[in-house]
Short mmCIF file of C-alpha atoms in Angstrom, two decimals:
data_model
loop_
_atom_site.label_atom_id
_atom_site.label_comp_id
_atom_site.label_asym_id
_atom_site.label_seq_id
_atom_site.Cartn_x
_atom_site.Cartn_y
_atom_site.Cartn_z
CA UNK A 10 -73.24 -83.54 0.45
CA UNK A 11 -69.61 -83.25 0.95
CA UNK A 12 -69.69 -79.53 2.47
CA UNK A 13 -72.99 -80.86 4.78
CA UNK A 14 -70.98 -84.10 5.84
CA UNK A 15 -67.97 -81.67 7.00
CA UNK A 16 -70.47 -79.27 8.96
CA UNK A 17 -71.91 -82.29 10.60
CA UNK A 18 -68.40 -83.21 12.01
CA UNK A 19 -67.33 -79.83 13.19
CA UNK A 20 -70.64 -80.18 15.31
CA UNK A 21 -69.98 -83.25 16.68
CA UNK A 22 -66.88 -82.31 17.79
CA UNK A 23 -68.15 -80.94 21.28
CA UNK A 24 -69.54 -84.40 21.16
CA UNK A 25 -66.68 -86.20 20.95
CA UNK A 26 -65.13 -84.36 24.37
CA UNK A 27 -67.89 -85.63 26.19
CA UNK A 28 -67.71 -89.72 25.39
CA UNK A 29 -65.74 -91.86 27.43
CA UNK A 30 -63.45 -93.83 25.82
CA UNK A 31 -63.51 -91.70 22.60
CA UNK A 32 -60.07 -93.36 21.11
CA UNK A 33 -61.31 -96.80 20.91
CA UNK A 34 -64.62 -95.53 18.89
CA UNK A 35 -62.85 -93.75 16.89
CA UNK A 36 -60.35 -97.25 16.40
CA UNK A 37 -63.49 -99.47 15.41
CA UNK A 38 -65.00 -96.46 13.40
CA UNK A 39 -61.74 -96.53 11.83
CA UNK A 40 -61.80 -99.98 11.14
CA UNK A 41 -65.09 -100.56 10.04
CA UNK A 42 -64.03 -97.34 7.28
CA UNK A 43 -61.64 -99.48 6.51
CA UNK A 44 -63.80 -102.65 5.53
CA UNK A 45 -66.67 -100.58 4.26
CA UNK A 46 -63.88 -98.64 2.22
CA UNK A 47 -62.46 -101.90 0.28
CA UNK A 48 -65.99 -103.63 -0.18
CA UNK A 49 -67.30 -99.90 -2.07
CA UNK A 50 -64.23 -100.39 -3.69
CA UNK A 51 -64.21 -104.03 -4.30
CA UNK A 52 -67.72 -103.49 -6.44
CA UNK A 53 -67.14 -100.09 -8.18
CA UNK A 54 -63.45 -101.95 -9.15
CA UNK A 55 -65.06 -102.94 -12.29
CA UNK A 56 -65.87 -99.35 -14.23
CA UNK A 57 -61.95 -98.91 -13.99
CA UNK A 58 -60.66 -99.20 -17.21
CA UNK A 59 -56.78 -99.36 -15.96
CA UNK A 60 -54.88 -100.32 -13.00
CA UNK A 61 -54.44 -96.56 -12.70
CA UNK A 62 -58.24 -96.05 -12.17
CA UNK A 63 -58.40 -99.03 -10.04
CA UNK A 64 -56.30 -98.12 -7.62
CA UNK A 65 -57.79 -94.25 -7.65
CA UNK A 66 -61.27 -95.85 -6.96
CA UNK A 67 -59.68 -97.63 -4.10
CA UNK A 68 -58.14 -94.34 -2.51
CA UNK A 69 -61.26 -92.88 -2.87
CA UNK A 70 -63.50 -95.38 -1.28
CA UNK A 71 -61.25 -96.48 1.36
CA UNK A 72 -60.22 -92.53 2.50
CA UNK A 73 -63.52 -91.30 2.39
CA UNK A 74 -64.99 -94.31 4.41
CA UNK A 75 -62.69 -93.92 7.12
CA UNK A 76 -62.52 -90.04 7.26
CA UNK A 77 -66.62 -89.83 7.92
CA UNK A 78 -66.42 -93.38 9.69
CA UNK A 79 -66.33 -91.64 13.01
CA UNK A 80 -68.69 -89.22 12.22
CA UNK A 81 -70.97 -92.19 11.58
CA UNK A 82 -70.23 -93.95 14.90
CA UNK A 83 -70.33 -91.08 17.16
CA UNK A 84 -73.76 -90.26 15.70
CA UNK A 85 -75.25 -93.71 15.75
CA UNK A 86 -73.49 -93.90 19.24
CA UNK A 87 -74.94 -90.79 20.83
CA UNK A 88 -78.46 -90.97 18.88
CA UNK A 89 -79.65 -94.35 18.72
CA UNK A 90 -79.00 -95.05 22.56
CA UNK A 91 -82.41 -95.94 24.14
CA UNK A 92 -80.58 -96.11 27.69
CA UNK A 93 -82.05 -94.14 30.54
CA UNK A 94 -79.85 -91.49 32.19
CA UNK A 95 -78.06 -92.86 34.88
CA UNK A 96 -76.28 -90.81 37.97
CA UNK A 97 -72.82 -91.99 38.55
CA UNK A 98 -70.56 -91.34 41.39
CA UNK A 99 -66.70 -90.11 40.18
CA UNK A 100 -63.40 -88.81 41.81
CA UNK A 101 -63.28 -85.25 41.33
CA UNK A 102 -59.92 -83.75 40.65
CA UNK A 103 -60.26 -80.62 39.04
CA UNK A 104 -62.20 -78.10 37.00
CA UNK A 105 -60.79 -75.08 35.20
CA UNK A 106 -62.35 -72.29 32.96
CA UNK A 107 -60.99 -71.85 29.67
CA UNK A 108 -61.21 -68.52 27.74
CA UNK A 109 -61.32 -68.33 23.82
CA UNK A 110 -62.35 -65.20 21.73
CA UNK A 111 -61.70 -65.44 17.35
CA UNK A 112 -59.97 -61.93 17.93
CA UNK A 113 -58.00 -62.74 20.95
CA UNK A 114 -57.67 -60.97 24.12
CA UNK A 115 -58.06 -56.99 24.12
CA UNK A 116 -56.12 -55.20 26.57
CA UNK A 117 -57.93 -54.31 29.68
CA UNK A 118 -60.58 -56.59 28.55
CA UNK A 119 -62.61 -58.80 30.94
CA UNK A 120 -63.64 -62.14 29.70
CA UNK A 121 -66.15 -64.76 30.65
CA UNK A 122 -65.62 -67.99 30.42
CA UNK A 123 -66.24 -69.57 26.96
CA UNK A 124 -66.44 -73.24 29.17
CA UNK A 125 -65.02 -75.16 31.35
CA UNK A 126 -63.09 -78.26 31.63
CA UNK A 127 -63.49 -80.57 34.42
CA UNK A 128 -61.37 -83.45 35.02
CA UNK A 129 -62.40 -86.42 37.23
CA UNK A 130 -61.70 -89.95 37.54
CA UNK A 131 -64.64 -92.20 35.98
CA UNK A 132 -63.66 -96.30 36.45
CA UNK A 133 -59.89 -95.59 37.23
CA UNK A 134 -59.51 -93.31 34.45
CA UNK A 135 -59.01 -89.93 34.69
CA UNK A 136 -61.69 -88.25 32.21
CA UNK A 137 -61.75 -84.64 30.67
CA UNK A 138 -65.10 -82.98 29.31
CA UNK A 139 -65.93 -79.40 28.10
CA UNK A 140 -68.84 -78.06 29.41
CA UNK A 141 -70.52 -74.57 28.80
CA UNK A 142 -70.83 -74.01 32.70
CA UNK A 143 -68.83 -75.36 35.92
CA UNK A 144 -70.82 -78.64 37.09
CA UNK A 145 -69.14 -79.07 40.84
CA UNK A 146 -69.49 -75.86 42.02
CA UNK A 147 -67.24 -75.66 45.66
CA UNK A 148 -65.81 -79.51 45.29
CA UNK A 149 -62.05 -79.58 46.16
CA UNK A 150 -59.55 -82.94 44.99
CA UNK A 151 -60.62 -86.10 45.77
CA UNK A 152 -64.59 -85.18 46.52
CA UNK A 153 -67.29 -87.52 45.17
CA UNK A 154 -69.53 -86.06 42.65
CA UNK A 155 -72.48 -86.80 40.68
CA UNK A 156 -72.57 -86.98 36.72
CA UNK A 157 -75.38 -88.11 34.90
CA UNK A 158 -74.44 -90.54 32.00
CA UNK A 159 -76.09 -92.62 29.21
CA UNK A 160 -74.62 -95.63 27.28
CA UNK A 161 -75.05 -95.37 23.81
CA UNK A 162 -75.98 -97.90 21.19
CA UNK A 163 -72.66 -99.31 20.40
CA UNK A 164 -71.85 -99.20 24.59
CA UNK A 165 -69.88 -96.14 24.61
CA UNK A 166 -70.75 -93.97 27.63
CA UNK A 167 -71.13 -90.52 27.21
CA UNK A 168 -71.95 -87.42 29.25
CA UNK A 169 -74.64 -85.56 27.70
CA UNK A 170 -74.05 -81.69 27.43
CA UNK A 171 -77.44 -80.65 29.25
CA UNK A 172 -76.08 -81.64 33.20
CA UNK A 173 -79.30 -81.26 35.17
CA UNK A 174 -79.03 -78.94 38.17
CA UNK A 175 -78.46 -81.15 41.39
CA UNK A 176 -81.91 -79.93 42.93
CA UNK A 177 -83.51 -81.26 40.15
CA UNK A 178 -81.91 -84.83 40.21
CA UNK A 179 -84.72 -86.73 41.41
CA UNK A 180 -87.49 -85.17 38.67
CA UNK A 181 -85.16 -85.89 36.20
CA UNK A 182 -84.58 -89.86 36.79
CA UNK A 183 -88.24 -90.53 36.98
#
């Protein structure tokens, strides 16, 4: 359970880059770790035998909680949404490919791209995602661009990693 729980988060990571706001869900996931973490706690408190015990079933509870708390809130978050895509109009500012290889860079090797990262401003904010391919292809500083978007089930908005082609826009909000 322990090893699937950790695999689970290593996948959601690419997850993570994509949600607006990220640092405040992961606050309340926190939080709510936190609470789940002493109440867990609170009720296996009485198999302790010691203070000693007592306090190492409160460690547990309460780390564990808010270790996989995220986890739990980006899931729910992302999965549970029953929001229609919606296309949004941002500030684009820039996008960028980024290279990564688990050997590093031969000499006289030619890379592709393992991504890109585009930066734009959603709501005032400037925003950075990962994607797998560039999504404003010939946009310069300061265009307007389409995203598509979805608010998830605890209101965090997120940009889903499948970014329709712009000729299929239409086919894909119906």
């Amino acid at each position: 359970l322990f090893i699937g729980l950790i695999v689970l988060y290593a996948l959601e990571f690419k997850y993570f880059h994509n949600t607006f706001a990220t640092s405040v869900l992961v606050f309340y996931s926190l939080l709510v770790g936190l609470i789940v973490g002493l109440i867990l706690a609170y009720l296996f408190r009485a198999s302790a035998t010691d203070l000693t015990e007592t306090v190492q079933i409160y460690v547990f509870f309460v780390s564990m909680c808010m270790i996989f708390m995220p986890l739990f809130g980006s899931l729910t978050n992302r999965l549970l949404d029953v929001s229609p895509l919606e296309l949004r109009e941002v500030e684009f500012v820039e996008e960028m490919p980024f290279y990564s290889s688990r050997y590093g860079l031969l000499e006289g090797e030619k890379m592709e791209p393992s991504g890109y990262y585009s930066f734009f401003y959603h709501e005032a904010k400037l925003e950075l995602i990962k994607t797998d391919r560039p999504l404003f292809f010939e946009s310069k500083r300061g265009d307007n661009v389409e995203i598509f978007v979805k608010r998830g089930f605890w209101g965090f908005e997120y940009m889903p990693l499948f970014q329709p082609i712009r000729e299929n826009t239409n086919e894909i909000l119906q």
